[in-house]
Amino acid sequence: MPKNKKTSNPKSKVIVPIVIIALLFLGIGVGMGYFKKNLYTVMKVPDFTLTDQNNKTVTNKDMLGKVYLVEFFFSKCPTICPVMNTNMRAIEEEINNPGFGIISISIDPENDTPQTLKQHADRIGVKSPNWHFLTGDRDYIGKLADQFNIYVGDKEDESESLNHSGMIALVDQEGNIRCRYNKDNMPILYYSGLNYEDPEGKTPKLTGKYHPDREILIEDIKKLLK
């Protein structure tokens, strides 16, 4: 007596692709969650040795064990520096944690002596002992900015020497520069310290009421402090 041949179930042909598609979307969802929750490691923070507003030597090794931000600025800057300092001050207030610090490196050390930087810190209302306004040799600071990959104008070019980027580096407790991923899952590398006229952060404006990177910096600092 002949054996019955097995017939294929048309439902199984439909179910298998659906399962595969569901798993694919699940994988994408997990991946998106990973990028949102985890921070990219950009590089090791460059070594630095500079003098702060209290005339004390501060190095990158002194900052180990702390989450901190790094910016380049100068105290007499009439444009973006006050905006950056205001945003830093707001972050300092929000974080309010002894494990958090800020490094503000002057690109105008001839004028920004420790005494001048002390007056500047008092003027903007700095409270944290971990906010260091640093000064030193201008050539050294220019090379340090290059190592950070944060733009600072050429000292020898009078029209450019005091120009600088509004970008901020986020450093973790182990001395690694970290950042989040953008909506395309690409690392942003650095955060903006500027204000914007739009909530998306596309058009910078000194008097802008939006500061989207300030908000995400606060989120990412809190992640690293956990």
Protein backbone atom coordinates (compact mmCIF):
# COMPACT_ATOMS: atom_id res chain seq x y z
CA MET A 1 0.00 0.00 0.00
CA PRO A 2 1.57 3.30 -1.06
CA LYS A 3 2.58 5.78 1.69
CA ASN A 4 0.81 9.08 1.82
CA LYS A 5 2.97 11.97 0.57
CA LYS A 6 3.35 14.88 3.00
CA THR A 7 1.76 17.99 1.69
CA SER A 8 3.21 21.42 2.50
CA ASN A 9 1.18 23.68 4.72
CA PRO A 10 0.58 27.02 2.99
CA LYS A 11 0.18 28.69 6.40
CA SER A 12 3.76 27.83 7.32
CA LYS A 13 4.99 29.58 4.19
CA VAL A 14 3.32 32.75 5.40
CA ILE A 15 4.26 32.44 9.08
CA VAL A 16 8.02 31.99 8.52
CA PRO A 17 8.54 35.32 6.70
CA ILE A 18 6.41 37.09 9.31
CA VAL A 19 8.57 35.67 12.10
CA ILE A 20 11.74 36.71 10.30
CA ILE A 21 10.42 40.25 9.79
CA ALA A 22 9.34 40.45 13.43
CA LEU A 23 12.80 39.34 14.60
CA LEU A 24 14.39 41.87 12.27
CA PHE A 25 12.34 44.70 13.72
CA LEU A 26 13.07 43.43 17.22
CA GLY A 27 16.78 43.50 16.45
CA ILE A 28 16.51 47.03 15.11
CA GLY A 29 14.62 48.07 18.22
CA VAL A 30 17.24 46.54 20.50
CA GLY A 31 19.97 48.23 18.48
CA MET A 32 18.27 51.61 18.73
CA GLY A 33 17.89 51.12 22.46
CA TYR A 34 21.59 50.31 22.72
CA PHE A 35 22.60 53.50 20.91
CA LYS A 36 20.30 55.58 23.11
CA LYS A 37 21.55 54.12 26.37
CA ASN A 38 25.27 53.80 25.59
CA LEU A 39 27.89 56.42 24.91
CA TYR A 40 30.58 56.19 22.26
CA THR A 41 34.26 56.35 23.27
CA VAL A 42 35.91 59.00 21.09
CA MET A 43 39.49 58.77 22.41
CA LYS A 44 41.63 59.14 25.51
CA VAL A 45 41.68 62.69 26.82
CA PRO A 46 45.00 64.41 25.92
CA ASP A 47 47.49 64.93 28.75
CA PHE A 48 47.49 68.48 30.09
CA THR A 49 49.21 70.44 32.85
CA LEU A 50 47.98 73.99 33.43
CA THR A 51 47.39 76.49 36.27
CA ASP A 52 43.94 77.28 37.63
CA GLN A 53 42.32 80.40 39.10
CA ASN A 54 43.62 79.48 42.55
CA ASN A 55 47.19 79.33 41.20
CA LYS A 56 47.21 75.54 41.57
CA THR A 57 48.54 73.09 38.99
CA VAL A 58 45.79 70.95 37.48
CA THR A 59 46.43 67.94 35.24
CA ASN A 60 44.29 65.36 33.49
CA LYS A 61 45.44 62.87 36.12
CA ASP A 62 43.96 65.09 38.85
CA MET A 63 40.59 64.74 37.12
CA LEU A 64 40.60 60.93 37.07
CA GLY A 65 37.61 59.59 38.96
CA LYS A 66 35.44 62.54 37.93
CA VAL A 67 33.09 63.11 35.02
CA TYR A 68 33.98 66.49 33.54
CA LEU A 69 33.56 68.87 30.62
CA VAL A 70 36.29 70.65 28.66
CA GLU A 71 35.85 73.94 26.82
CA PHE A 72 38.18 76.56 25.32
CA PHE A 73 37.29 80.20 26.01
CA PHE A 74 38.68 83.54 27.21
CA SER A 75 37.33 85.88 29.85
CA LYS A 76 37.11 89.02 27.68
CA CYS A 77 35.24 87.25 24.89
CA PRO A 78 32.18 89.36 23.98
CA THR A 79 30.33 86.76 21.93
CA ILE A 80 30.02 83.02 22.50
CA CYS A 81 32.03 82.64 25.73
CA PRO A 82 29.41 84.24 28.00
CA VAL A 83 26.81 81.94 26.42
CA MET A 84 29.01 78.89 26.96
CA ASN A 85 29.78 79.88 30.55
CA THR A 86 26.07 80.42 31.24
CA ASN A 87 25.23 76.97 29.88
CA MET A 88 28.07 75.44 31.90
CA ARG A 89 26.79 77.23 34.99
CA ALA A 90 23.30 75.79 34.41
CA ILE A 91 24.79 72.29 34.04
CA GLU A 92 26.79 72.78 37.24
CA GLU A 93 23.61 73.76 39.09
CA GLU A 94 21.63 70.82 37.72
CA ILE A 95 24.26 68.13 38.34
CA ASN A 96 25.34 69.39 41.80
CA ASN A 97 27.57 66.38 42.39
CA PRO A 98 31.12 66.29 43.85
CA GLY A 99 31.97 63.70 41.21
CA PHE A 100 31.44 66.26 38.43
CA GLY A 101 33.85 68.96 37.24
CA ILE A 102 34.49 71.51 34.48
CA ILE A 103 37.73 72.49 32.76
CA SER A 104 37.67 75.91 31.05
CA ILE A 105 40.94 76.56 29.22
CA SER A 106 41.78 80.15 28.29
CA ILE A 107 43.13 80.82 24.79
CA ASP A 108 44.19 84.31 25.94
CA PRO A 109 46.65 83.48 28.74
CA GLU A 110 48.50 86.80 28.46
CA ASN A 111 45.41 88.52 29.83
CA ASP A 112 43.85 85.59 31.67
CA THR A 113 46.16 85.33 34.64
CA PRO A 114 45.07 83.21 37.62
CA GLN A 115 43.91 86.41 39.36
CA THR A 116 41.85 87.48 36.33
CA LEU A 117 40.32 84.01 36.05
CA LYS A 118 39.50 84.05 39.77
CA GLN A 119 37.62 87.32 39.29
CA HIS A 120 35.86 85.84 36.27
CA ALA A 121 34.79 82.75 38.23
CA ASP A 122 33.45 84.95 41.04
CA ARG A 123 31.63 87.18 38.55
CA ILE A 124 29.70 84.33 36.94
CA GLY A 125 28.90 82.72 40.29
CA VAL A 126 30.95 79.52 40.17
CA LYS A 127 30.27 77.40 43.25
CA SER A 128 31.96 74.07 42.59
CA PRO A 129 35.61 73.61 43.65
CA ASN A 130 35.85 71.26 40.66
CA TRP A 131 35.39 74.04 38.08
CA HIS A 132 38.92 74.94 37.03
CA PHE A 133 39.67 77.95 34.82
CA LEU A 134 43.06 77.13 33.36
CA THR A 135 45.86 79.25 31.93
CA GLY A 136 49.40 78.62 30.70
CA ASP A 137 51.59 78.96 27.64
CA ARG A 138 49.64 79.94 24.49
CA ASP A 139 51.60 77.65 22.16
CA TYR A 140 51.00 74.75 24.53
CA ILE A 141 47.28 75.54 24.71
CA GLY A 142 47.05 75.77 20.90
CA LYS A 143 48.63 72.33 20.53
CA LEU A 144 46.36 70.97 23.26
CA ALA A 145 43.29 72.22 21.38
CA ASP A 146 44.56 70.41 18.28
CA GLN A 147 44.90 67.20 20.31
CA PHE A 148 41.31 67.62 21.49
CA ASN A 149 40.27 68.27 17.86
CA ILE A 150 38.52 71.45 19.05
CA TYR A 151 39.21 74.50 16.89
CA VAL A 152 41.27 77.37 18.29
CA GLY A 153 42.64 80.10 16.02
CA ASP A 154 46.31 80.36 15.09
CA LYS A 155 48.19 82.47 17.60
CA GLU A 156 50.24 84.09 14.83
CA ASP A 157 47.17 85.24 12.91
CA GLU A 158 45.86 88.42 14.56
CA SER A 159 42.45 88.10 12.96
CA GLU A 160 42.07 84.47 14.07
CA SER A 161 44.09 84.14 17.29
CA LEU A 162 41.10 84.61 19.61
CA ASN A 163 38.61 82.67 17.51
CA HIS A 164 37.54 79.32 18.87
CA SER A 165 34.91 76.63 18.64
CA GLY A 166 31.85 76.46 20.86
CA MET A 167 32.22 72.69 21.19
CA ILE A 168 32.55 70.87 24.51
CA ALA A 169 34.20 67.53 25.29
CA LEU A 170 32.61 65.14 27.79
CA VAL A 171 35.14 63.04 29.74
CA ASP A 172 34.36 60.00 31.89
CA GLN A 173 35.92 58.84 35.17
CA GLU A 174 38.60 56.83 33.34
CA GLY A 175 39.73 59.79 31.24
CA ASN A 176 37.94 58.86 28.01
CA ILE A 177 36.17 61.42 25.84
CA ARG A 178 32.63 60.14 25.37
CA CYS A 179 29.58 61.15 23.36
CA ARG A 180 26.11 60.00 22.41
CA TYR A 181 24.85 58.84 19.03
CA ASN A 182 22.66 61.00 16.82
CA LYS A 183 19.36 59.90 15.28
CA ASP A 184 21.30 58.21 12.47
CA ASN A 185 23.31 56.20 15.03
CA MET A 186 26.50 58.14 14.34
CA PRO A 187 28.60 59.48 17.25
CA ILE A 188 28.30 63.26 17.60
CA LEU A 189 31.88 63.42 19.05
CA TYR A 190 31.39 66.78 20.82
CA TYR A 191 28.53 68.80 22.27
CA SER A 192 27.63 72.40 21.49
CA GLY A 193 27.82 75.02 24.23
CA LEU A 194 25.85 77.54 22.17
CA ASN A 195 22.27 78.78 22.13
CA TYR A 196 19.95 78.40 19.15
CA GLU A 197 16.89 80.07 17.73
CA ASP A 198 15.29 76.68 17.04
CA PRO A 199 14.75 73.67 19.33
CA GLU A 200 16.52 71.36 16.84
CA GLY A 201 19.78 73.25 17.29
CA LYS A 202 20.30 74.12 13.62
CA THR A 203 20.69 77.91 13.78
CA PRO A 204 23.00 79.30 16.47
CA LYS A 205 22.04 82.63 18.01
CA LEU A 206 23.63 84.43 20.96
CA THR A 207 20.25 85.41 22.32
CA GLY A 208 18.54 82.16 21.31
CA LYS A 209 16.26 80.64 23.92
CA TYR A 210 17.01 77.03 22.96
CA HIS A 211 20.07 75.03 24.08
CA PRO A 212 19.37 71.39 23.12
CA ASP A 213 22.92 70.15 23.73
CA ARG A 214 22.83 71.49 27.27
CA GLU A 215 19.90 69.21 27.97
CA ILE A 216 21.47 66.12 26.44
CA LEU A 217 24.77 66.84 28.21
CA ILE A 218 22.95 66.79 31.53
CA GLU A 219 21.42 63.44 30.60
CA ASP A 220 24.75 61.96 29.54
CA ILE A 221 26.64 63.26 32.57
CA LYS A 222 24.06 61.60 34.80
CA LYS A 223 24.52 58.34 32.88
CA LEU A 224 28.26 58.41 33.53
CA LEU A 225 27.84 59.30 37.21
CA LYS A 226 25.63 56.24 37.87
